[in-house]
mmCIF file of C-alpha atoms in Angstrom:
data_model
loop_
_atom_site.group_PDB
_atom_site.id
_atom_site.type_symbol
_atom_site.label_atom_id
_atom_site.label_comp_id
_atom_site.label_asym_id
_atom_site.label_seq_id
_atom_site.Cartn_x
_atom_site.Cartn_y
_atom_site.Cartn_z
ATOM 1 C CA SER A 66 100.540 140.231 105.429
ATOM 2 C CA ILE A 67 100.485 136.463 105.852
ATOM 3 C CA ASP A 68 103.285 134.528 107.551
ATOM 4 C CA VAL A 69 103.152 131.875 104.843
ATOM 5 C CA PRO A 70 105.343 129.124 106.363
ATOM 6 C CA ALA A 71 103.501 129.441 109.667
ATOM 7 C CA ALA A 72 100.124 129.380 107.914
ATOM 8 C CA ALA A 73 101.043 126.241 105.967
ATOM 9 C CA SER A 74 102.349 124.474 109.085
ATOM 10 C CA ALA A 75 99.351 125.463 111.186
ATOM 11 C CA ALA A 76 96.878 124.420 108.497
ATOM 12 C CA HIS A 77 98.671 121.079 108.141
ATOM 13 C CA ALA A 78 98.636 120.464 111.905
ATOM 14 C CA LEU A 79 94.965 121.422 112.224
ATOM 15 C CA ALA A 80 94.053 119.226 109.239
ATOM 16 C CA GLN A 81 95.781 116.277 110.904
ATOM 17 C CA LEU A 82 93.948 116.997 114.140
ATOM 18 C CA CYS A 83 90.577 117.079 112.343
ATOM 19 C CA ASP A 84 91.213 113.987 110.237
ATOM 20 C CA LYS A 85 88.511 111.446 111.136
ATOM 21 C CA CYS A 86 87.719 113.200 114.433
ATOM 22 C CA ALA A 87 84.383 114.997 114.295
ATOM 23 C CA LEU A 88 84.754 116.562 117.733
ATOM 24 C CA ALA A 89 88.143 118.078 116.877
ATOM 25 C CA ALA A 90 86.789 119.316 113.546
ATOM 26 C CA MET A 91 83.884 121.039 115.275
ATOM 27 C CA VAL A 92 86.208 122.697 117.801
ATOM 28 C CA VAL A 93 88.612 123.794 115.056
ATOM 29 C CA ALA A 94 85.764 125.090 112.875
ATOM 30 C CA GLN A 95 84.368 127.141 115.768
ATOM 31 C CA SER A 96 87.813 128.528 116.675
ATOM 32 C CA GLY A 97 88.110 130.732 113.598
ATOM 33 C CA ALA A 98 90.284 128.344 111.585
ATOM 34 C CA VAL A 99 87.853 128.348 108.656
ATOM 35 C CA GLU A 100 88.022 132.118 108.370
ATOM 36 C CA ALA A 101 91.818 132.066 108.641
ATOM 37 C CA ALA A 102 92.072 129.349 105.972
ATOM 38 C CA VAL A 103 89.784 131.308 103.658
ATOM 39 C CA HIS A 104 91.997 134.371 104.120
ATOM 40 C CA VAL A 105 95.050 132.343 103.003
ATOM 41 C CA ILE A 106 93.125 130.811 100.084
ATOM 42 C CA ARG A 107 92.106 134.234 98.842
ATOM 43 C CA SER A 108 95.744 135.349 98.772
ATOM 44 C CA ARG A 109 96.711 135.757 95.129
ATOM 45 C CA ASN A 110 100.480 135.500 95.576
ATOM 46 C CA ALA A 111 101.833 132.962 93.071
ATOM 47 C CA ALA A 112 104.944 132.039 95.063
ATOM 48 C CA ALA A 113 105.453 128.341 95.743
ATOM 49 C CA ALA A 114 105.203 128.865 99.500
ATOM 50 C CA HIS A 115 101.796 130.536 99.090
ATOM 51 C CA LYS A 116 100.653 127.709 96.823
ATOM 52 C CA ARG A 117 101.598 125.136 99.487
ATOM 53 C CA ALA A 118 99.810 127.151 102.172
ATOM 54 C CA ARG A 119 96.651 127.306 100.034
ATOM 55 C CA GLU A 120 96.810 123.542 99.426
ATOM 56 C CA GLU A 121 97.158 122.891 103.161
ATOM 57 C CA CYS A 122 94.195 125.181 103.819
ATOM 58 C CA TRP A 123 92.035 123.304 101.309
ATOM 59 C CA THR A 124 93.025 120.056 103.049
ATOM 60 C CA LEU A 125 92.039 121.578 106.389
ATOM 61 C CA LEU A 126 88.685 122.669 104.962
ATOM 62 C CA HIS A 127 88.158 119.182 103.535
ATOM 63 C CA ASN A 128 88.802 117.553 106.902
ATOM 64 C CA ILE A 129 86.457 120.016 108.597
ATOM 65 C CA ALA A 130 83.750 119.402 105.982
ATOM 66 C CA ASP A 131 84.261 115.657 106.237
ATOM 67 C CA ALA A 132 83.418 115.689 109.951
ATOM 68 C CA ASN A 133 79.665 116.270 110.028
ATOM 69 C CA ALA A 134 76.815 118.574 109.065
ATOM 70 C CA VAL A 135 77.482 120.905 111.994
ATOM 71 C CA THR A 136 80.761 122.046 110.428
ATOM 72 C CA HIS A 137 79.174 122.537 107.003
ATOM 73 C CA GLU A 138 77.309 125.678 108.018
ATOM 74 C CA ARG A 139 80.571 127.342 109.017
ATOM 75 C CA LEU A 140 81.970 126.626 105.542
ATOM 76 C CA TRP A 141 78.832 127.977 103.876
ATOM 77 C CA SER A 142 78.902 131.142 105.992
ATOM 78 C CA CYS A 143 82.520 131.787 104.965
ATOM 79 C CA ALA A 144 81.686 131.388 101.250
ATOM 80 C CA VAL A 145 84.032 128.426 100.825
ATOM 81 C CA VAL A 146 81.954 127.052 97.939
ATOM 82 C CA GLU A 147 82.167 130.356 96.107
ATOM 83 C CA ASP A 148 85.942 130.343 96.593
ATOM 84 C CA ALA A 149 86.081 126.771 95.291
ATOM 85 C CA ILE A 150 84.144 127.749 92.186
ATOM 86 C CA ALA A 151 86.392 130.762 91.622
ATOM 87 C CA VAL A 152 89.547 128.666 91.872
ATOM 88 C CA LEU A 153 88.210 125.814 89.722
ATOM 89 C CA THR A 154 87.138 128.206 86.980
ATOM 90 C CA HIS A 155 90.390 130.203 87.032
ATOM 91 C CA SER A 156 92.477 129.334 83.982
ATOM 92 C CA GLY A 157 95.712 129.342 85.992
ATOM 93 C CA THR A 158 94.452 126.432 88.090
ATOM 94 C CA ALA A 159 93.867 124.138 85.119
ATOM 95 C CA ARG A 160 97.282 122.471 85.370
ATOM 96 C CA ASP A 161 97.379 122.172 89.159
ATOM 97 C CA LYS A 162 95.862 118.723 89.542
ATOM 98 C CA ARG A 163 96.641 118.344 93.242
ATOM 99 C CA LEU A 164 94.979 121.631 94.166
ATOM 100 C CA ARG A 165 91.944 120.798 92.040
ATOM 101 C CA GLU A 166 91.643 117.382 93.730
ATOM 102 C CA ARG A 167 91.726 118.990 97.174
ATOM 103 C CA ILE A 168 89.015 121.476 96.216
ATOM 104 C CA VAL A 169 86.804 118.776 94.711
ATOM 105 C CA ALA A 170 87.279 116.762 97.925
ATOM 106 C CA VAL A 171 85.842 119.685 99.922
ATOM 107 C CA LEU A 172 82.827 119.861 97.615
ATOM 108 C CA CYS A 173 82.303 116.103 97.846
ATOM 109 C CA ALA A 174 82.481 116.184 101.638
ATOM 110 C CA LEU A 175 79.822 118.900 101.666
ATOM 111 C CA SER A 176 77.596 116.789 99.416
ATOM 112 C CA TYR A 177 77.362 113.997 102.017
ATOM 113 C CA ASN A 178 74.776 116.094 103.809
ATOM 114 C CA GLY A 179 71.475 115.835 101.938
ATOM 115 C CA ASN A 180 70.572 119.426 102.864
ATOM 116 C CA ASN A 181 73.608 120.701 100.979
ATOM 117 C CA ARG A 182 72.935 118.899 97.727
ATOM 118 C CA GLN A 183 70.536 121.487 96.349
ATOM 119 C CA ARG A 184 72.913 124.246 97.399
ATOM 120 C CA LEU A 185 75.699 122.501 95.478
ATOM 121 C CA LEU A 186 73.822 122.244 92.169
ATOM 122 C CA PRO A 187 75.721 125.224 90.670
ATOM 123 C CA VAL A 188 78.923 123.194 91.125
ATOM 124 C CA VAL A 189 77.718 120.258 88.986
ATOM 125 C CA PRO A 190 79.059 121.657 85.668
ATOM 126 C CA LEU A 191 82.494 122.125 87.263
ATOM 127 C CA LEU A 192 82.544 118.573 88.571
ATOM 128 C CA VAL A 193 81.479 117.223 85.188
ATOM 129 C CA ALA A 194 84.329 119.208 83.619
ATOM 130 C CA GLU A 195 86.722 117.676 86.184
ATOM 131 C CA LEU A 196 85.468 114.212 85.268
ATOM 132 C CA ARG A 197 85.967 114.896 81.576
ATOM 133 C CA SER A 198 89.458 116.300 82.083
ATOM 134 C CA ALA A 199 90.415 113.274 84.175
ATOM 135 C CA ASN A 200 89.291 111.005 81.351
ATOM 136 C CA ALA A 201 91.233 113.073 78.814
ATOM 137 C CA GLU A 202 94.571 112.379 80.492
ATOM 138 C CA PRO A 203 96.673 109.741 78.744
ATOM 139 C CA PRO A 204 97.025 106.437 80.601
ATOM 140 C CA ARG A 205 100.108 106.201 82.782
ATOM 141 C CA LEU A 206 102.694 103.546 82.124
ATOM 142 C CA SER A 207 103.662 101.173 84.868
ATOM 143 C CA LYS A 208 107.282 101.031 85.997
ATOM 144 C CA GLY A 209 107.678 97.818 84.012
ATOM 145 C CA GLY A 210 107.028 99.575 80.715
ATOM 146 C CA ALA A 211 104.110 99.587 78.305
ATOM 147 C CA ARG A 212 101.266 97.196 78.931
ATOM 148 C CA SER A 213 99.908 94.863 76.316
ATOM 149 C CA ALA A 214 96.255 95.023 75.388
ATOM 150 C CA GLY A 215 95.637 91.600 76.923
ATOM 151 C CA GLY A 216 97.200 92.477 80.263
ATOM 152 C CA ASN A 217 99.106 89.203 80.519
ATOM 153 C CA GLY A 218 102.462 90.009 79.014
ATOM 154 C CA GLY A 219 102.248 89.710 75.286
ATOM 155 C CA SER A 220 105.103 90.035 72.849
ATOM 156 C CA GLY A 221 107.890 91.040 75.199
ATOM 157 C CA SER A 222 106.132 94.161 76.433
ATOM 158 C CA GLY A 223 107.498 93.879 79.949
ATOM 159 C CA GLY A 224 103.993 94.438 81.363
ATOM 160 C CA GLY A 225 101.316 92.145 82.623
ATOM 161 C CA PHE A 226 102.361 89.351 84.953
ATOM 162 C CA GLY A 227 106.052 90.100 85.332
ATOM 163 C CA GLY A 228 106.588 90.259 81.582
ATOM 164 C CA TRP A 229 105.763 86.613 80.870
ATOM 165 C CA SER A 230 105.176 85.834 77.230
#
């Protein structure tokens, strides 16, 4: 059984520690944190607390992967990419944009190492699907209201440069 609040807090703290610090990321990766994060990620409990813990674990894995090539092997050995593929292809994840962004960030961080690129080729169709789904979302309105096509105000749209017409 997972102590979910503790797992989420620990993953968050470790992710902060690893953020932009390669040495810390290497120490954390070697300490067993990757395996622990993978265990939380593989938990299938749908409760909100479990969801937050999984998100924090993906952030931790991203920060570890972002450090350097040394940490990448630990992620490969723990089958993190396979878990990422499983989550991205699961229909229940389709609406969870934040989780999907965190997972894609891990995959992108792994791709910085040229040796990983060939290993990541099976992920390409998933990333293309992510790109397409991002383009399918309707444009967001600014707080000022709808924007005119010209971007400089228009007929009382309230958008553009302070709503000038």
